[in-house]
GROMACS .gro file of N, CA and C in nm:
model
  231
    1UNK      N    1   0.649  -0.729   0.116
    1UNK     CA    2   0.611  -0.659   0.237
    1UNK      C    3   0.714  -0.690   0.345
    2UNK      N    4   0.706  -0.629   0.454
    2UNK     CA    5   0.798  -0.649   0.565
    2UNK      C    6   0.774  -0.543   0.670
    3UNK      N    7   0.854  -0.542   0.773
    3UNK     CA    8   0.841  -0.441   0.876
    3UNK      C    9   0.784  -0.496   1.004
    4UNK      N   10   0.733  -0.408   1.086
    4UNK     CA   11   0.682  -0.443   1.217
    4UNK      C   12   0.532  -0.415   1.226
    5UNK      N   13   0.466  -0.477   1.325
    5UNK     CA   14   0.319  -0.465   1.334
    5UNK      C   15   0.273  -0.335   1.398
    6UNK      N   16   0.350  -0.283   1.491
    6UNK     CA   17   0.312  -0.159   1.560
    6UNK      C   18   0.217  -0.179   1.676
    7UNK      N   19   0.176  -0.304   1.702
    7UNK     CA   20   0.076  -0.330   1.806
    7UNK      C   21   0.125  -0.416   1.921
    8UNK      N   22   0.224  -0.504   1.898
    8UNK     CA   23   0.269  -0.593   2.005
    8UNK      C   24   0.342  -0.512   2.113
    9UNK      N   25   0.367  -0.573   2.226
    9UNK     CA   26   0.433  -0.504   2.337
    9UNK      C   27   0.569  -0.447   2.296
   10UNK      N   28   0.646  -0.525   2.220
   10UNK     CA   29   0.777  -0.477   2.177
   10UNK      C   30   0.765  -0.352   2.091
   11UNK      N   31   0.673  -0.352   1.997
   11UNK     CA   32   0.653  -0.236   1.912
   11UNK      C   33   0.608  -0.115   1.993
   12UNK      N   34   0.519  -0.136   2.088
   12UNK     CA   35   0.469  -0.024   2.168
   12UNK      C   36   0.578   0.034   2.258
   13UNK      N   37   0.684  -0.043   2.284
   13UNK     CA   38   0.799   0.009   2.359
   13UNK      C   39   0.901   0.073   2.265
   14UNK      N   40   0.875   0.067   2.134
   14UNK     CA   41   0.969   0.122   2.037
   14UNK      C   42   1.078   0.025   1.996
   15UNK      N   43   1.065  -0.101   2.035
   15UNK     CA   44   1.163  -0.204   2.001
   15UNK      C   45   1.116  -0.280   1.877
   16UNK      N   46   1.111  -0.208   1.766
   16UNK     CA   47   1.054  -0.263   1.643
   16UNK      C   48   1.131  -0.385   1.593
   17UNK      N   49   1.261  -0.389   1.618
   17UNK     CA   50   1.344  -0.502   1.575
   17UNK      C   51   1.300  -0.632   1.642
   18UNK      N   52   1.230  -0.623   1.755
   18UNK     CA   53   1.188  -0.741   1.831
   18UNK      C   54   1.040  -0.772   1.813
   19UNK      N   55   0.978  -0.714   1.713
   19UNK     CA   56   0.836  -0.736   1.686
   19UNK      C   57   0.807  -0.886   1.673
   20UNK      N   58   0.706  -0.932   1.743
   20UNK     CA   59   0.674  -1.075   1.739
   20UNK      C   60   0.601  -1.113   1.611
   21UNK      N   61   0.548  -1.015   1.538
   21UNK     CA   62   0.480  -1.041   1.411
   21UNK      C   63   0.559  -0.985   1.293
   22UNK      N   64   0.681  -0.942   1.317
   22UNK     CA   65   0.762  -0.878   1.214
   22UNK      C   66   0.784  -0.966   1.094
   23UNK      N   67   0.792  -0.903   0.981
   23UNK     CA   68   0.816  -0.972   0.855
   23UNK      C   69   0.954  -0.930   0.804
   24UNK      N   70   1.032  -1.025   0.760
   24UNK     CA   71   1.166  -0.997   0.707
   24UNK      C   72   1.167  -1.034   0.559
   25UNK      N   73   1.183  -0.934   0.476
   25UNK     CA   74   1.183  -0.957   0.332
   25UNK      C   75   1.296  -1.052   0.295
   26UNK      N   76   1.262  -1.154   0.220
   26UNK     CA   77   1.358  -1.255   0.179
   26UNK      C   78   1.373  -1.369   0.277
   27UNK      N   79   1.314  -1.355   0.396
   27UNK     CA   80   1.321  -1.461   0.497
   27UNK      C   81   1.180  -1.514   0.525
   28UNK      N   82   1.093  -1.429   0.576
   28UNK     CA   83   0.957  -1.472   0.609
   28UNK      C   84   0.856  -1.434   0.501
   29UNK      N   85   0.892  -1.345   0.412
   29UNK     CA   86   0.808  -1.309   0.298
   29UNK      C   87   0.896  -1.300   0.174
   30UNK      N   88   0.836  -1.328   0.058
   30UNK     CA   89   0.911  -1.321  -0.067
   30UNK      C   90   0.952  -1.179  -0.099
   31UNK      N   91   1.059  -1.166  -0.177
   31UNK     CA   92   1.101  -1.034  -0.225
   31UNK      C   93   1.243  -1.002  -0.187
   32UNK      N   94   1.285  -0.882  -0.219
   32UNK     CA   95   1.416  -0.835  -0.184
   32UNK      C   96   1.513  -0.829  -0.300
   33UNK      N   97   1.517  -0.933  -0.382
   33UNK     CA   98   1.608  -0.934  -0.495
   33UNK      C   99   1.537  -0.906  -0.626
   34UNK      N  100   1.411  -0.870  -0.618
   34UNK     CA  101   1.334  -0.840  -0.738
   34UNK      C  102   1.367  -0.700  -0.788
   35UNK      N  103   1.338  -0.677  -0.914
   35UNK     CA  104   1.359  -0.543  -0.970
   35UNK      C  105   1.257  -0.445  -0.911
   36UNK      N  106   1.136  -0.495  -0.883
   36UNK     CA  107   1.031  -0.414  -0.822
   36UNK      C  108   0.964  -0.495  -0.713
   37UNK      N  109   0.918  -0.430  -0.608
   37UNK     CA  110   0.846  -0.499  -0.501
   37UNK      C  111   0.761  -0.399  -0.425
   38UNK      N  112   0.662  -0.450  -0.353
   38UNK     CA  113   0.581  -0.368  -0.264
   38UNK      C  114   0.634  -0.386  -0.123
   39UNK      N  115   0.637  -0.279  -0.046
   39UNK     CA  116   0.685  -0.286   0.091
   39UNK      C  117   0.605  -0.191   0.179
   40UNK      N  118   0.582  -0.232   0.302
   40UNK     CA  119   0.515  -0.145   0.398
   40UNK      C  120   0.606  -0.026   0.429
   41UNK      N  121   0.547   0.089   0.454
   41UNK     CA  122   0.627   0.208   0.485
   41UNK      C  123   0.716   0.184   0.606
   42UNK      N  124   0.671   0.101   0.700
   42UNK     CA  125   0.751   0.074   0.821
   42UNK      C  126   0.872  -0.013   0.792
   43UNK      N  127   0.881  -0.068   0.670
   43UNK     CA  128   0.989  -0.160   0.637
   43UNK      C  129   1.097  -0.096   0.549
   44UNK      N  130   1.082   0.030   0.516
   44UNK     CA  131   1.177   0.093   0.425
   44UNK      C  132   1.235   0.220   0.488
   45UNK      N  133   1.347   0.263   0.433
   45UNK     CA  134   1.409   0.388   0.477
   45UNK      C  135   1.443   0.469   0.352
   46UNK      N  136   1.420   0.598   0.360
   46UNK     CA  137   1.450   0.686   0.247
   46UNK      C  138   1.601   0.716   0.249
   47UNK      N  139   1.664   0.697   0.133
   47UNK     CA  140   1.806   0.725   0.119
   47UNK      C  141   1.820   0.844   0.026
   48UNK      N  142   1.906   0.939   0.060
   48UNK     CA  143   1.925   1.054  -0.029
   48UNK      C  144   1.976   1.007  -0.166
   49UNK      N  145   1.924   1.063  -0.272
   49UNK     CA  146   1.962   1.021  -0.407
   49UNK      C  147   2.109   1.047  -0.435
   50UNK      N  148   2.169   1.145  -0.368
   50UNK     CA  149   2.309   1.175  -0.392
   50UNK      C  150   2.405   1.084  -0.313
   51UNK      N  151   2.351   0.998  -0.227
   51UNK     CA  152   2.433   0.905  -0.149
   51UNK      C  153   2.469   0.784  -0.235
   52UNK      N  154   2.599   0.762  -0.265
   52UNK     CA  155   2.638   0.646  -0.347
   52UNK      C  156   2.601   0.515  -0.277
   53UNK      N  157   2.564   0.414  -0.356
   53UNK     CA  158   2.522   0.285  -0.300
   53UNK      C  159   2.630   0.225  -0.210
   54UNK      N  160   2.757   0.239  -0.247
   54UNK     CA  161   2.866   0.182  -0.166
   54UNK      C  162   2.875   0.250  -0.030
   55UNK      N  163   2.840   0.378  -0.022
   55UNK     CA  164   2.842   0.448   0.106
   55UNK      C  165   2.718   0.416   0.189
   56UNK      N  166   2.607   0.382   0.123
   56UNK     CA  167   2.483   0.350   0.193
   56UNK      C  168   2.481   0.207   0.245
   57UNK      N  169   2.556   0.118   0.182
   57UNK     CA  170   2.552  -0.025   0.216
   57UNK      C  171   2.573  -0.053   0.365
   58UNK      N  172   2.668   0.011   0.434
   58UNK     CA  173   2.686  -0.019   0.576
   58UNK      C  174   2.565   0.018   0.663
   59UNK      N  175   2.474   0.099   0.611
   59UNK     CA  176   2.354   0.136   0.685
   59UNK      C  177   2.247   0.028   0.675
   60UNK      N  178   2.267  -0.070   0.586
   60UNK     CA  179   2.167  -0.171   0.560
   60UNK      C  180   2.200  -0.299   0.636
   61UNK      N  181   2.157  -0.411   0.586
   61UNK     CA  182   2.163  -0.538   0.658
   61UNK      C  183   2.300  -0.573   0.715
   62UNK      N  184   2.403  -0.569   0.632
   62UNK     CA  185   2.536  -0.608   0.680
   62UNK      C  186   2.585  -0.517   0.791
   63UNK      N  187   2.561  -0.389   0.777
   63UNK     CA  188   2.602  -0.294   0.881
   63UNK      C  189   2.525  -0.315   1.010
   64UNK      N  190   2.394  -0.337   1.000
   64UNK     CA  191   2.313  -0.359   1.119
   64UNK      C  192   2.350  -0.490   1.189
   65UNK      N  193   2.375  -0.593   1.109
   65UNK     CA  194   2.413  -0.722   1.166
   65UNK      C  195   2.543  -0.710   1.245
   66UNK      N  196   2.641  -0.644   1.184
   66UNK     CA  197   2.770  -0.626   1.252
   66UNK      C  198   2.755  -0.537   1.373
   67UNK      N  199   2.684  -0.425   1.360
   67UNK     CA  200   2.665  -0.333   1.472
   67UNK      C  201   2.597  -0.403   1.589
   68UNK      N  202   2.488  -0.475   1.562
   68UNK     CA  203   2.417  -0.542   1.671
   68UNK      C  204   2.503  -0.649   1.739
   69UNK      N  205   2.583  -0.721   1.661
   69UNK     CA  206   2.672  -0.822   1.720
   69UNK      C  207   2.773  -0.756   1.813
   70UNK      N  208   2.833  -0.647   1.770
   70UNK     CA  209   2.929  -0.576   1.855
   70UNK      C  210   2.862  -0.515   1.977
   71UNK      N  211   2.747  -0.455   1.955
   71UNK     CA  212   2.673  -0.389   2.065
   71UNK      C  213   2.637  -0.489   2.173
   72UNK      N  214   2.599  -0.611   2.133
   72UNK     CA  215   2.556  -0.711   2.230
   72UNK      C  216   2.669  -0.798   2.284
   73UNK      N  217   2.789  -0.783   2.230
   73UNK     CA  218   2.901  -0.869   2.271
   73UNK      C  219   2.971  -0.821   2.397
   74UNK      N  220   2.952  -0.694   2.432
   74UNK     CA  221   3.024  -0.639   2.547
   74UNK      C  222   3.163  -0.589   2.508
   75UNK      N  223   3.199  -0.598   2.380
   75UNK     CA  224   3.331  -0.550   2.334
   75UNK      C  225   3.341  -0.401   2.357
   76UNK      N  226   3.460  -0.357   2.386
   76UNK     CA  227   3.486  -0.215   2.409
   76UNK      C  228   3.587  -0.164   2.309
   77UNK      N  229   3.583  -0.035   2.283
   77UNK     CA  230   3.676   0.027   2.187
   77UNK      C  231   3.818   0.032   2.238
   0.00000   0.00000   0.00000
């Protein structure tokens, strides 16, 4: 499982990444590297089947981590 609660102040403002009850698969709850797992709908994103995994990877954890670091650093293009 994972995702956001949808009820805390952060979630009600649409800031799901800052959910105070959020669950992170592989960190606060088991899972992530399993062949099969259950996940809350709020914790997953649908990827087009024709999108190669290598092209989708930057949209996932590593891409978000890098994007958020740059976004919050004040760096400019």
